[in-house]
mmCIF file of C-alpha atoms and ligand atoms in Angstrom:
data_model
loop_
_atom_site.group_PDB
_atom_site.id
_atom_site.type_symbol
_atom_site.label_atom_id
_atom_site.label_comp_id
_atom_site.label_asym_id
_atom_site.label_seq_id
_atom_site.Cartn_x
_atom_site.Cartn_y
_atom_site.Cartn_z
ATOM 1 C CA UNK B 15 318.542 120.023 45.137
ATOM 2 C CA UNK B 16 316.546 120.062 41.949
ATOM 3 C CA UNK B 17 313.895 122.536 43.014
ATOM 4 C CA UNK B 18 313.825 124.522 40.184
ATOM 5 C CA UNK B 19 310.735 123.821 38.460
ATOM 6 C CA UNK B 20 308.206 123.956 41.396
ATOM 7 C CA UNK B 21 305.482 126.611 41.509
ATOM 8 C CA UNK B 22 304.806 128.634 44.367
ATOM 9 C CA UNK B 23 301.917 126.994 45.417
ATOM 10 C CA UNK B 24 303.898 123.647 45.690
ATOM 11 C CA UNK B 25 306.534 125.605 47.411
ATOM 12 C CA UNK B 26 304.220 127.438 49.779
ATOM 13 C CA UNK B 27 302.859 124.087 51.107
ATOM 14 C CA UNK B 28 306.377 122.054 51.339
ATOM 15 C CA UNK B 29 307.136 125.085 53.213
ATOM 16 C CA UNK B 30 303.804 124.793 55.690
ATOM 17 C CA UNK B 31 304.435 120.843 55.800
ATOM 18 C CA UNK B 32 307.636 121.451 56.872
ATOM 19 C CA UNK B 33 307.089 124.416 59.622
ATOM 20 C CA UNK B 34 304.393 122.382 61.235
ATOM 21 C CA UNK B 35 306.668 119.300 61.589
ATOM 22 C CA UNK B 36 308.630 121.453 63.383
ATOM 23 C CA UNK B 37 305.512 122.150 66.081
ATOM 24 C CA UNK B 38 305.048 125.963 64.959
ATOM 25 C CA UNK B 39 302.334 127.117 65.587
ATOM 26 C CA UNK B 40 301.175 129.058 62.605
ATOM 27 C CA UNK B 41 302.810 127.269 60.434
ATOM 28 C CA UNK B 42 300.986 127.806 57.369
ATOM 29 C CA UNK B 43 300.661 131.634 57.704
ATOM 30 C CA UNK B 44 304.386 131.691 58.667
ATOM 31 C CA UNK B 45 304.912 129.553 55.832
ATOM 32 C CA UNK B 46 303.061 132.003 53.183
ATOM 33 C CA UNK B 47 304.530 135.326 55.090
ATOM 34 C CA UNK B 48 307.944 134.249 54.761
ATOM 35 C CA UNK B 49 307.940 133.129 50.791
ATOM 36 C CA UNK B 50 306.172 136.573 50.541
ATOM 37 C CA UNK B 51 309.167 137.951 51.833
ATOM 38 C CA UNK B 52 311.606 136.661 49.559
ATOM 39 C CA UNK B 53 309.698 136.946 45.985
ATOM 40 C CA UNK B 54 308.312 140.046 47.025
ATOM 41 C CA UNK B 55 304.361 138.995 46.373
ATOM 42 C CA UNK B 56 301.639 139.612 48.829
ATOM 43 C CA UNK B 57 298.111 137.006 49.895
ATOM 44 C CA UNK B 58 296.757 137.122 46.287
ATOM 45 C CA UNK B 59 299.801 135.204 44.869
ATOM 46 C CA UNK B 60 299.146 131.897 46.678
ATOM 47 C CA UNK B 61 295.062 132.779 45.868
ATOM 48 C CA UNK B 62 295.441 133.960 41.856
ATOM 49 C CA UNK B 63 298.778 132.899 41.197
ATOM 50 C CA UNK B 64 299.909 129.786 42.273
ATOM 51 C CA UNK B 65 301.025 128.340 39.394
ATOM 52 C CA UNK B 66 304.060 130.978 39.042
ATOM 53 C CA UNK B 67 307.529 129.738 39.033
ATOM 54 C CA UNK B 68 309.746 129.876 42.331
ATOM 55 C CA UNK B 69 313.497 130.666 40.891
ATOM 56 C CA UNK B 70 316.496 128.702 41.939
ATOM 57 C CA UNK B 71 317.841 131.501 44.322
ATOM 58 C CA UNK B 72 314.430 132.271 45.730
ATOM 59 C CA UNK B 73 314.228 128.821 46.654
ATOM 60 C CA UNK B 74 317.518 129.074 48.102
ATOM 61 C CA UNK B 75 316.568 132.032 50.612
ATOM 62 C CA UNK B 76 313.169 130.628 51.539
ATOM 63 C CA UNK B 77 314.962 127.260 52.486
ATOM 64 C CA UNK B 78 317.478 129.163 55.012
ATOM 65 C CA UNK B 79 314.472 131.303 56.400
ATOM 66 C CA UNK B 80 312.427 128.212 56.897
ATOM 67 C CA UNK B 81 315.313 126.058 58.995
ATOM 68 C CA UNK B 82 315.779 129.031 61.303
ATOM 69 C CA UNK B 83 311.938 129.329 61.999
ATOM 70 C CA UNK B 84 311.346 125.392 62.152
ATOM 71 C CA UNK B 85 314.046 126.432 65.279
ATOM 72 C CA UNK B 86 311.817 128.838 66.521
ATOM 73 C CA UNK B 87 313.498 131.869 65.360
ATOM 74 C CA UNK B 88 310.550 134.482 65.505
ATOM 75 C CA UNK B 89 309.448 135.141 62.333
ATOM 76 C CA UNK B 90 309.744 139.207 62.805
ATOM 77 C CA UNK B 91 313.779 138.577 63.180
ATOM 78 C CA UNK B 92 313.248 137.078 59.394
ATOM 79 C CA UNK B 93 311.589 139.861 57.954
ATOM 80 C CA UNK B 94 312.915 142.410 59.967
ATOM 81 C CA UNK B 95 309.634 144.127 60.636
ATOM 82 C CA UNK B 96 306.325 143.811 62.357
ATOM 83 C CA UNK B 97 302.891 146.115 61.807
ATOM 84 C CA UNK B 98 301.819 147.906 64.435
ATOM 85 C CA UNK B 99 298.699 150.509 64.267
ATOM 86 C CA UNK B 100 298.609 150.095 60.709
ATOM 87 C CA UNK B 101 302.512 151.006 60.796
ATOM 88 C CA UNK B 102 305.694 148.983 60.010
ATOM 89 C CA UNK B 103 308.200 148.658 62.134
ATOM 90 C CA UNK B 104 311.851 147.744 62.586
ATOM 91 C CA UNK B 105 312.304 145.298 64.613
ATOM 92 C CA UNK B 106 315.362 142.773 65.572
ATOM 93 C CA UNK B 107 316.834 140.935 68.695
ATOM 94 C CA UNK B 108 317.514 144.202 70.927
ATOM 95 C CA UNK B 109 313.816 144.864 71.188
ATOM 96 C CA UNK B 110 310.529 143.492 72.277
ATOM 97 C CA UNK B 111 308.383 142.634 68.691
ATOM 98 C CA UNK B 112 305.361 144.864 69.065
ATOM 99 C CA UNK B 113 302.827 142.556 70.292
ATOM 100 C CA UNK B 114 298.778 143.040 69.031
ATOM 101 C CA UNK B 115 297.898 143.286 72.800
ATOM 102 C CA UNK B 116 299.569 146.657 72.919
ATOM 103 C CA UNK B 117 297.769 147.996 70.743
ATOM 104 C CA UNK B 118 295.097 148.121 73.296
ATOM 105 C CA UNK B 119 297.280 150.322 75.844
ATOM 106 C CA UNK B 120 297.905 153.067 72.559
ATOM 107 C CA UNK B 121 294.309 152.893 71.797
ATOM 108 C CA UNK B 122 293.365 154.094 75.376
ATOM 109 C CA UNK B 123 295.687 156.546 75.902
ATOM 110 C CA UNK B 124 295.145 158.327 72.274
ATOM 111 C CA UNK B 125 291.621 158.446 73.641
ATOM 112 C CA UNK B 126 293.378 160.990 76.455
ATOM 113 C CA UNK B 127 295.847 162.513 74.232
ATOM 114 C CA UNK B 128 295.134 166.227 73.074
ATOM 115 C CA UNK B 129 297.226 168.434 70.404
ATOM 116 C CA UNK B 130 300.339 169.742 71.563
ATOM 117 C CA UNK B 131 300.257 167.649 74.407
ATOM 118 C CA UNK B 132 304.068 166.568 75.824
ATOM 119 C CA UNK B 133 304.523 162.509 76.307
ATOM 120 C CA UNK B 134 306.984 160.320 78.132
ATOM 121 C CA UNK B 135 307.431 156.704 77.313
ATOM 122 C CA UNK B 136 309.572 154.331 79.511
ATOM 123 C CA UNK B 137 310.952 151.186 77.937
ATOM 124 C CA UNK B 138 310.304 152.745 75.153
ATOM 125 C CA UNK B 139 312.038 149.868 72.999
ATOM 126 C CA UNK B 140 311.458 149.321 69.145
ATOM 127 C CA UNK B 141 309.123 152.888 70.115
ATOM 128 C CA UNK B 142 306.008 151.532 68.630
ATOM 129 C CA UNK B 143 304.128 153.287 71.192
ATOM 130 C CA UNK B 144 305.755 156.574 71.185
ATOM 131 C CA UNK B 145 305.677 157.089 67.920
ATOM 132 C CA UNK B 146 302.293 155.840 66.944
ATOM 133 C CA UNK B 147 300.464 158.098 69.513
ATOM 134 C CA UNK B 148 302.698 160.402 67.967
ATOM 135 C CA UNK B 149 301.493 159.514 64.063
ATOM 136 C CA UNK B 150 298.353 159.893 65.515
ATOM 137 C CA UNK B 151 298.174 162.926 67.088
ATOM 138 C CA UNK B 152 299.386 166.835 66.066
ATOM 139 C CA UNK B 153 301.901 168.961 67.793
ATOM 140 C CA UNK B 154 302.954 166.653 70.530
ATOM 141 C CA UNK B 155 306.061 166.042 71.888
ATOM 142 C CA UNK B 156 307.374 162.883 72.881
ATOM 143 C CA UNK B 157 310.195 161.370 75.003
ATOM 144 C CA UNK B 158 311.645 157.687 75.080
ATOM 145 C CA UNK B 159 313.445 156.459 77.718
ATOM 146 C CA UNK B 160 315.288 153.076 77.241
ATOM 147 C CA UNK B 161 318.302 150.897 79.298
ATOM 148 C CA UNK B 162 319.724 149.523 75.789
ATOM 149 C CA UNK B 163 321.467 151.976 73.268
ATOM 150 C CA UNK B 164 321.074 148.784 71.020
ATOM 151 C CA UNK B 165 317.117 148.985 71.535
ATOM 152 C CA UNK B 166 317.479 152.726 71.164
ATOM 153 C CA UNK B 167 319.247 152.480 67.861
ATOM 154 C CA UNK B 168 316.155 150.611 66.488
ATOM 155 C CA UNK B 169 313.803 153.426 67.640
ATOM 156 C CA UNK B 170 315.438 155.673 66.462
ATOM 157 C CA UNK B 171 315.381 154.598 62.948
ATOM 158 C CA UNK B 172 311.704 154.001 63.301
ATOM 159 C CA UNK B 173 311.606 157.219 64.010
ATOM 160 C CA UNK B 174 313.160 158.410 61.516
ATOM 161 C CA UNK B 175 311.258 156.326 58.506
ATOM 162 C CA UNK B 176 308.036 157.869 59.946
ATOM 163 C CA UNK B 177 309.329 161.403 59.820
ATOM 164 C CA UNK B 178 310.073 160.878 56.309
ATOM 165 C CA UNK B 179 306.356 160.563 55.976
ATOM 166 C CA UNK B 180 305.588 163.092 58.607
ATOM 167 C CA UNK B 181 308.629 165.603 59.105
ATOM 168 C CA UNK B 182 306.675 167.958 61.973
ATOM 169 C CA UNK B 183 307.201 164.530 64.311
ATOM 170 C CA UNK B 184 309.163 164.936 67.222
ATOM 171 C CA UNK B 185 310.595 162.956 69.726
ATOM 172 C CA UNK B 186 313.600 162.577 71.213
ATOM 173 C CA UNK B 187 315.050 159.121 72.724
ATOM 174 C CA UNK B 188 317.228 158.676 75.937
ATOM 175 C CA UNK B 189 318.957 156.045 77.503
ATOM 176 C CA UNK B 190 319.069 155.410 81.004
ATOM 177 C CA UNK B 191 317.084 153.908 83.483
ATOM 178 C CA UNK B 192 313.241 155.362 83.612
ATOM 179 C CA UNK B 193 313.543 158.845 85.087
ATOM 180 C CA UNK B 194 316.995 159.189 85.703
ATOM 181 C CA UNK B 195 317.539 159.290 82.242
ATOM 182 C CA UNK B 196 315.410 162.816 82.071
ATOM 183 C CA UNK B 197 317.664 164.186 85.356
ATOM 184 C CA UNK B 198 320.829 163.340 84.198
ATOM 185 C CA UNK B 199 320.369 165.194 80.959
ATOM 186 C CA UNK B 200 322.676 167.941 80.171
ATOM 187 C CA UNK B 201 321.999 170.997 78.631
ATOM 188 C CA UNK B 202 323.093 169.496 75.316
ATOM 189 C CA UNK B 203 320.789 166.852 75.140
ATOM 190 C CA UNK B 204 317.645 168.889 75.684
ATOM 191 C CA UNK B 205 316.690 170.649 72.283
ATOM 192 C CA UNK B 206 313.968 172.678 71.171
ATOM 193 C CA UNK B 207 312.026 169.267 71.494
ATOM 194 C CA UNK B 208 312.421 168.497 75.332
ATOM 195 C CA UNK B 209 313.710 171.256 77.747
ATOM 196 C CA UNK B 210 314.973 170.272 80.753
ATOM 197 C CA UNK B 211 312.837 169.677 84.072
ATOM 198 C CA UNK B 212 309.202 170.677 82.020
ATOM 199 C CA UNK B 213 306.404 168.208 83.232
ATOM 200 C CA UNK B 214 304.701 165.689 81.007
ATOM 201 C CA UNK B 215 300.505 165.583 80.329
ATOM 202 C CA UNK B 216 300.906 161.689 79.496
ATOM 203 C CA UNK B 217 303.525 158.995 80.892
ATOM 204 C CA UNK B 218 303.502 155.489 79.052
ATOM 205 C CA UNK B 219 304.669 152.478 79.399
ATOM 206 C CA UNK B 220 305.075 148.480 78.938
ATOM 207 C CA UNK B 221 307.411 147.737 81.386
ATOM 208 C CA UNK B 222 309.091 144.044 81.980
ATOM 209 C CA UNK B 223 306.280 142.593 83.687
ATOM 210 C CA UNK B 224 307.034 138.984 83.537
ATOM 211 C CA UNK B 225 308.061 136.663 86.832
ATOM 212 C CA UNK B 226 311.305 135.927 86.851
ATOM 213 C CA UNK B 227 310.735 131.968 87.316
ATOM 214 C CA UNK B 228 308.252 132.295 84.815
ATOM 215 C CA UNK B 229 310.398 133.395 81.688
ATOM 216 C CA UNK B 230 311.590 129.645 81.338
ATOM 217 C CA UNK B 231 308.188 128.719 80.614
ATOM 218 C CA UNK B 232 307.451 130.878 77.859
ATOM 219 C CA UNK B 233 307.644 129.929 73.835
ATOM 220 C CA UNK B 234 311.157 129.142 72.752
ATOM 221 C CA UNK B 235 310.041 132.245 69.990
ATOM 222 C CA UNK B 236 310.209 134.599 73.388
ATOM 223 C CA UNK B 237 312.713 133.307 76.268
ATOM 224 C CA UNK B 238 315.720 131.971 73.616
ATOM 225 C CA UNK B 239 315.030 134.822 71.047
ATOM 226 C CA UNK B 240 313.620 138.227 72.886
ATOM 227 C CA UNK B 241 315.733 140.051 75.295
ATOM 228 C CA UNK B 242 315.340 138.815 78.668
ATOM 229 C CA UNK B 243 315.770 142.804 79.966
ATOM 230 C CA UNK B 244 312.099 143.668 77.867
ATOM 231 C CA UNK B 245 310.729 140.614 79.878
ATOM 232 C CA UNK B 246 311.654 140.598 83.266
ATOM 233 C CA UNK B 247 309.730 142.593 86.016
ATOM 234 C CA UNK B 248 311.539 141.015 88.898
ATOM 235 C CA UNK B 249 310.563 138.122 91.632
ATOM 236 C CA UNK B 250 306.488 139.251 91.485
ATOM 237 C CA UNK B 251 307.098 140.977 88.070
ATOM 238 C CA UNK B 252 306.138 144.234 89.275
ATOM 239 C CA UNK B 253 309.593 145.630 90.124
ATOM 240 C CA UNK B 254 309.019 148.013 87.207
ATOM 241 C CA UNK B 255 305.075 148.958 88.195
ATOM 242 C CA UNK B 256 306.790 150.321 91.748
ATOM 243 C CA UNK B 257 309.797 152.729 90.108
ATOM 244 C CA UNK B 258 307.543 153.614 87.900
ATOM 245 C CA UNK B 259 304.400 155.242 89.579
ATOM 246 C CA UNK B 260 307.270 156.242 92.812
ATOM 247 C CA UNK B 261 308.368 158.270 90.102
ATOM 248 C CA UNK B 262 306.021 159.594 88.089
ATOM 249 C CA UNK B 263 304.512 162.314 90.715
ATOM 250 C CA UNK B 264 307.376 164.521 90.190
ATOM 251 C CA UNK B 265 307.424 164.080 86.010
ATOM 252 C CA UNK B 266 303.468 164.520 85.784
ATOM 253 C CA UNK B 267 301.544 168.176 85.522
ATOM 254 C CA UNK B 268 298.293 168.358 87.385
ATOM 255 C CA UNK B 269 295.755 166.080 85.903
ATOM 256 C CA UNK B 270 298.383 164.058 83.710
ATOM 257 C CA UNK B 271 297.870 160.632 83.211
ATOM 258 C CA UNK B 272 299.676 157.575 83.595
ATOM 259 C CA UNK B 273 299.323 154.265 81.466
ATOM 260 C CA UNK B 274 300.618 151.045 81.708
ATOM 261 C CA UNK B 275 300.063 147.903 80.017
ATOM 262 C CA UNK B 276 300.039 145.000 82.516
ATOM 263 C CA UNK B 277 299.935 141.469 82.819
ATOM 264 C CA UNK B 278 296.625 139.870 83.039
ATOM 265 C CA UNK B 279 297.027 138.922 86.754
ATOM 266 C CA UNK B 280 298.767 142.051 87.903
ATOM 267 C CA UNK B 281 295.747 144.436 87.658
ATOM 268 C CA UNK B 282 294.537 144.574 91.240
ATOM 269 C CA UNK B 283 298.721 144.825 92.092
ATOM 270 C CA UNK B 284 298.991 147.599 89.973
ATOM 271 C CA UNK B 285 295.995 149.550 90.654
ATOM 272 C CA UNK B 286 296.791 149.225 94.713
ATOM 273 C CA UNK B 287 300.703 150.523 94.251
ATOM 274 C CA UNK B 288 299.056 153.625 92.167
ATOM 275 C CA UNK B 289 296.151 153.928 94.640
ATOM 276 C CA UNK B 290 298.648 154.350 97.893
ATOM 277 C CA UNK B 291 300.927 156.777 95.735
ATOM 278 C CA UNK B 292 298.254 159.101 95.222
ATOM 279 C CA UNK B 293 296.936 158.482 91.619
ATOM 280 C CA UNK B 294 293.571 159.371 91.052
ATOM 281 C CA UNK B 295 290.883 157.738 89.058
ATOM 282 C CA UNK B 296 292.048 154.305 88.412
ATOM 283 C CA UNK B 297 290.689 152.465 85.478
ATOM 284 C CA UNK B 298 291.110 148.679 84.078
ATOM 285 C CA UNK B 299 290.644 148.218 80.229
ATOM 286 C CA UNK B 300 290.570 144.426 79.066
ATOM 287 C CA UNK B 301 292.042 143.299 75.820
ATOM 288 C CA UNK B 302 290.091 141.796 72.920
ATOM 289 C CA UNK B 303 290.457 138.343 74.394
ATOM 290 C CA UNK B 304 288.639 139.961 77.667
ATOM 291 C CA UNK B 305 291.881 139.879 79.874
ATOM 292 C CA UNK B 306 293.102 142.626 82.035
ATOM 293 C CA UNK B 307 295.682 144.687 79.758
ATOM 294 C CA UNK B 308 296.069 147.933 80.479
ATOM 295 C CA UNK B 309 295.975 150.871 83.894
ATOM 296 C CA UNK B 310 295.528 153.843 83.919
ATOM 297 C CA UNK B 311 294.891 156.746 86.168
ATOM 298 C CA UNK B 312 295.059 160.631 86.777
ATOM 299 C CA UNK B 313 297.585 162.381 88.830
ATOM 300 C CA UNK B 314 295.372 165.302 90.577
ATOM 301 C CA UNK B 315 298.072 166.290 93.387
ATOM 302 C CA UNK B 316 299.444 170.126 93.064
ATOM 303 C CA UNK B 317 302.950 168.614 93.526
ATOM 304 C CA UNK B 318 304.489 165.889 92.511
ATOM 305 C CA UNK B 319 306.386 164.300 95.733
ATOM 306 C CA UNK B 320 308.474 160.948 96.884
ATOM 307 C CA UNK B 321 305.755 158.411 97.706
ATOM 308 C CA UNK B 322 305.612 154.700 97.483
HETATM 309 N N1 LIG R 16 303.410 140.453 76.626
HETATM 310 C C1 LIG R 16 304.767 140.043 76.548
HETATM 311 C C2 LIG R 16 304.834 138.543 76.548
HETATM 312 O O1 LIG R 16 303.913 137.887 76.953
HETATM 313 C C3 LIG R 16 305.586 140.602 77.688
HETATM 314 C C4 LIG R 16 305.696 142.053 77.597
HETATM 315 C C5 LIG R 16 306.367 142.673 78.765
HETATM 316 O O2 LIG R 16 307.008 142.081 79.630
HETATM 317 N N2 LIG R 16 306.208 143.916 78.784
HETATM 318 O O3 LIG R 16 305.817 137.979 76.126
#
C-alpha cells in the first residue's frame, strides 16, 4: 500500500469513512481517538494540524486498530484505557470498561463519604469506583472484592499508578465471592489496611445486573467483547441486588450506607428487597439522561442480622 504521503487529516477521514461502513456508531470520534493513539497527538492536531505527515509505520498500526474496531472490538481494548472521574484507567477484556453512567453512583456516594471513613466495594472490577472515592477523599480505607483474579490483577495496577500520585492511598483487593471473600480471610491477608471482622461506614457496588436472555441483545462491543460474569445478574437480573443487601447487615456499622448502581427498570425491585431487609431511608438518583441509576439507603439497625 502506497500510503505514505497522506496527511493526517486525509488519514483521519479514510479512517471515519471506513469505521462507519462498518455500522459503528461513533465512527468519526473513534476514528480521531484511535489515530491519536498511535502518533501520540491529541483534538488540536486534526483542528491546527492537519496537514502533518502520517509515517509509513503509523499508518501501519492505525490500519490494524481500525479492522479490529470496524469488528466491533471496543475501542478501550485498543487503547488500553478509559477516563473515569477525570482519571485514566486500565482497562482490558477481564473487566467491565468504566461506563459514564457510573459516574453518577461515585458522585452520590462521595456526597456521603467523610475522612477516614472505611469502604467496601463488591465487583469491584477494573476498581474505578474504589479508587476514585478513594482519590477523592482523605484517610479512608477501602476494600475490593472481586470473583476474577484476572479482573483483580487490573485493579490492582490501577491502584497502584494512582498511588504513585497519591502514596497515603489505601486499599486492599480480594477475591472471592462478595462477603465471603472478607470471612475467609486469614490473618495474613488482613494488614494494617483492613483488620479482620471491623464494620464498614460505606458498601458499594455495580453488580451484574443484566437479564440473562437479555445479554444476546446487547452491542456486539458488550456481549462478544466484555465478560459475560460483569454482566449477568441472573434470570430477573437481580440475583446480585439479593446477596448483596442479605449480606450487608452484618458488614455495615450503625448508620452505614449502602449504594448500588442499578438498571433503569430495577429501581422499585431494588428498593423493595432493601426495604424488607431492614434498610432505612431509601433514595433513587436518576442519571443525566433522567433514568433510574443508582440506590441507596441507610442501615439504622444496632445489629447487623440474616434477613432477606
Ligand atoms: N451498564 C452496563 C451495560 O449496560 C451493565 C453494567 C452491569 O451489569 N453492572 O452494559
Amino acid at each position: 500500500m502506497k500510503q505514505e504521503s497522506q496527511t493526517y487529516t486525509e488519514v483521519y477521514e479514510d479512517g471515519a469513512a471506513r469505521l462507519s461502513e462498518a455500522g459503528i456508531e461513533e465512527a468519526g470520534l473513534d476514528a480521531r481517538l484511535l489515530l491519536e493513539f498511535v502518533c501520540g497527538t491529541d483534538r488540536n492536531t486534526l483542528l491546527a494540524h492537519g496537514d502533518r505527515p502520517v509515517t509509513a509505520e503509523e499508518h501501519e498500526r492505525y490500519e490494524t486498530l481500525l479492522t479490529a474496531r470496524a469488528a466491533h472490538t471496543p475501542l478501550q481494548h485498543l487503547t488500553g484505557e478509559q477516563d473515569f472521574m477525570g482519571l485514566t484507567f486500565l482497562v482490558n477484556k477481564n473487566v467491565l470498561v468504566p461506563r459514564q453512567d457510573t459516574e453518577i453512583l461515585v458522585e452520590e456516594t462521595l456526597k456521603n463519604l467523610h475522612d477516614g471513613m472505611r469502604i467496601l466495594d463488591l465487583c469491584t472490577g477494573s476498581g474505578c469506583i474504589l479508587l476514585s472515592l478513594l482519590q477523592y477523599s482523605n484517610e479512608c480505607v477501602g476494600v475490593g472484592v472481586d470473583l476474577s483474579a484476572q479482573a483483580l490483577a487490573v485493579a490492582k495496577e490501577n491502584y497502584e499508578r494512582l498511588q504513585r500520585e497519591r502514596p497515603e492511598m489505601a486499599a486492599l483487593f480480594l477475591e472471592g465471592d462478595l462477603f465471603e471473600a472478607l470471612d475467609r480471610r486469614t490473618a495474613v491477608e488482613c494488614d494494617e489496611t483492613d483488620s479482620m471482622g471491623e464494620r464498614y461506614d460505606i458498601i458499594v457496588s455495580n453488580p451484574p445486573y443484566i437479564e440473562t436472555e437479555v445479554i444476546g441483545t446487547l452491542l456486539p462491543e458488550v456481549r462478544e467483547h466484555e465478560p459475560v460474569m460483569a454482566l449477568d445478574g441472573g434470570a430477573d437480573g437481580l440475583s446480585f441486588y439479593r446477596r448483596i443487601v442479605q449480606g450487608a447487615g452484618e458488614h455495615l456499622k450503625r448508620g452505614g450506607m449502602l449504594f448500588f448502581e442499578i438498571g433503569c427498570e430495577q429501581a422499585e425491585s431494588v428498593c423493595e428487597i432493601m426495604e424488607r431487609a431492614g434498610f432505612q431511608e431509601i433514595e433513587v438518583v436518576k442519571d443525566f439522561a433522567g433514568l433510574d441509576r443508582v440506590v441507596y439507603g441507610t442501615w439504622l439497625e444496632q445489629q447487623g442480622g440474616s434477613y432477606v
